[in-house]
XYZ file of C-alpha atoms in Angstrom:
132
model
C -25.726 -29.296 -28.993
C -23.783 -29.553 -32.245
C -25.941 -32.455 -33.386
C -29.205 -30.602 -32.741
C -31.594 -30.331 -35.695
C -29.536 -32.743 -37.795
C -26.328 -30.732 -37.344
C -27.918 -27.505 -38.600
C -25.390 -25.181 -36.961
C -22.413 -27.202 -38.192
C -23.868 -27.392 -41.702
C -24.197 -23.602 -41.699
C -20.432 -23.248 -41.197
C -19.918 -24.436 -44.773
C -22.106 -21.742 -46.262
C -22.895 -22.803 -49.805
C -19.650 -24.627 -50.645
C -21.124 -28.129 -50.281
C -23.718 -29.872 -52.388
C -26.532 -31.658 -50.576
C -24.844 -34.956 -51.361
C -21.515 -33.789 -49.915
C -23.212 -32.467 -46.781
C -24.923 -35.830 -46.306
C -21.486 -37.511 -46.325
C -20.239 -35.094 -43.652
C -23.333 -35.691 -41.517
C -22.842 -39.464 -41.765
C -19.275 -38.993 -40.532
C -20.394 -36.686 -37.707
C -22.899 -39.334 -36.553
C -20.169 -41.899 -35.921
C -19.544 -42.692 -32.242
C -17.105 -40.199 -30.688
C -16.598 -38.384 -34.022
C -17.605 -34.984 -32.638
C -15.386 -35.500 -29.603
C -12.421 -36.223 -31.851
C -13.112 -33.177 -33.999
C -13.452 -30.896 -30.985
C -10.315 -32.303 -29.391
C -8.352 -31.324 -32.505
C -9.424 -27.713 -31.983
C -8.803 -27.911 -28.242
C -5.248 -29.014 -28.948
C -4.705 -26.404 -31.661
C -3.005 -24.125 -29.151
C -0.426 -26.826 -28.529
C 2.827 -26.080 -30.170
C 6.482 -25.347 -30.007
C 8.153 -23.144 -27.434
C 7.126 -19.506 -27.762
C 8.706 -17.189 -25.163
C 6.861 -14.157 -26.566
C 3.521 -15.744 -25.681
C 4.692 -16.850 -22.256
C 5.272 -20.458 -23.248
C 9.041 -20.874 -23.032
C 8.582 -24.632 -22.761
C 5.761 -24.804 -25.269
C 2.984 -27.245 -24.551
C 5.250 -30.241 -24.731
C 5.728 -32.080 -21.489
C 8.069 -34.782 -22.737
C 11.236 -32.689 -22.606
C 11.798 -32.600 -26.373
C 14.523 -30.051 -27.182
C 13.212 -27.255 -29.443
C 15.896 -27.861 -32.074
C 14.578 -31.380 -32.589
C 11.225 -29.931 -33.681
C 12.677 -28.552 -36.917
C 10.938 -29.572 -40.134
C 13.632 -29.776 -42.834
C 11.376 -30.495 -45.826
C 9.694 -27.954 -48.067
C 6.242 -27.249 -46.661
C 3.246 -25.535 -48.194
C 0.479 -23.913 -46.154
C -2.545 -22.830 -48.191
C -4.953 -20.479 -46.413
C -8.268 -19.013 -47.473
C -8.101 -15.262 -46.877
C -11.727 -15.279 -45.697
C -11.244 -18.149 -43.261
C -12.685 -17.869 -39.780
C -9.292 -19.027 -38.535
C -6.819 -16.133 -38.566
C -3.677 -16.392 -40.665
C -1.786 -15.409 -37.513
C -2.031 -19.087 -36.523
C 1.019 -19.669 -38.723
C 3.006 -16.893 -37.016
C 6.289 -18.309 -35.792
C 6.042 -21.421 -37.940
C 8.970 -20.327 -40.116
C 11.232 -20.622 -37.077
C 10.642 -24.384 -37.177
C 9.952 -24.951 -40.878
C 12.948 -23.574 -42.738
C 11.500 -24.082 -46.225
C 8.022 -22.697 -45.622
C 5.699 -21.313 -48.287
C 2.436 -19.703 -47.204
C -0.087 -18.929 -49.939
C -3.414 -17.213 -49.346
C -6.311 -17.768 -51.703
C -8.492 -14.698 -52.279
C -12.182 -15.281 -51.713
C -11.618 -18.660 -50.064
C -12.862 -19.531 -46.620
C -11.937 -22.105 -44.005
C -13.239 -24.961 -46.165
C -10.756 -24.415 -48.971
C -10.734 -28.019 -50.271
C -14.513 -27.974 -50.595
C -14.898 -24.359 -51.702
C -12.079 -24.044 -54.234
C -10.784 -27.538 -54.978
C -9.432 -26.662 -58.432
C -7.371 -23.758 -57.087
C -6.075 -25.836 -54.186
C -5.108 -28.656 -56.544
C -3.360 -26.165 -58.835
C -1.341 -24.752 -55.934
C -0.372 -28.195 -54.678
C 0.675 -29.355 -58.152
C 2.680 -26.172 -58.677
C 4.389 -26.637 -55.298
C 5.212 -30.283 -55.967
C 6.631 -29.551 -59.412
C 8.916 -26.736 -58.241
């Protein structure tokens, strides 16, 4: 279904942030064997995560018996989020419990495709983060 009409529905997700040439590159990637399955599996697994007793997942979605304290991320981490993204910012809720040096920055007017829609702003934020 996603590949119908030369990926018309998927192309519409980008709105007007891609040039025709850029969209052609995406479509070539989407045409690769099992590419759509891999992309969809990423979203299927997006609910996987660390233990979260408040959401009824005291064990998290990990089945290998990894202790929660071993999931800590000790390095400075930047999350950049478009404030008009289809994905809610609440997806980062609870992340600070595992990432002690977390910075979350929202970009006004940016959508889910932040690297394509506002590459200069994203690059500026990354450079600023890395230089601090």
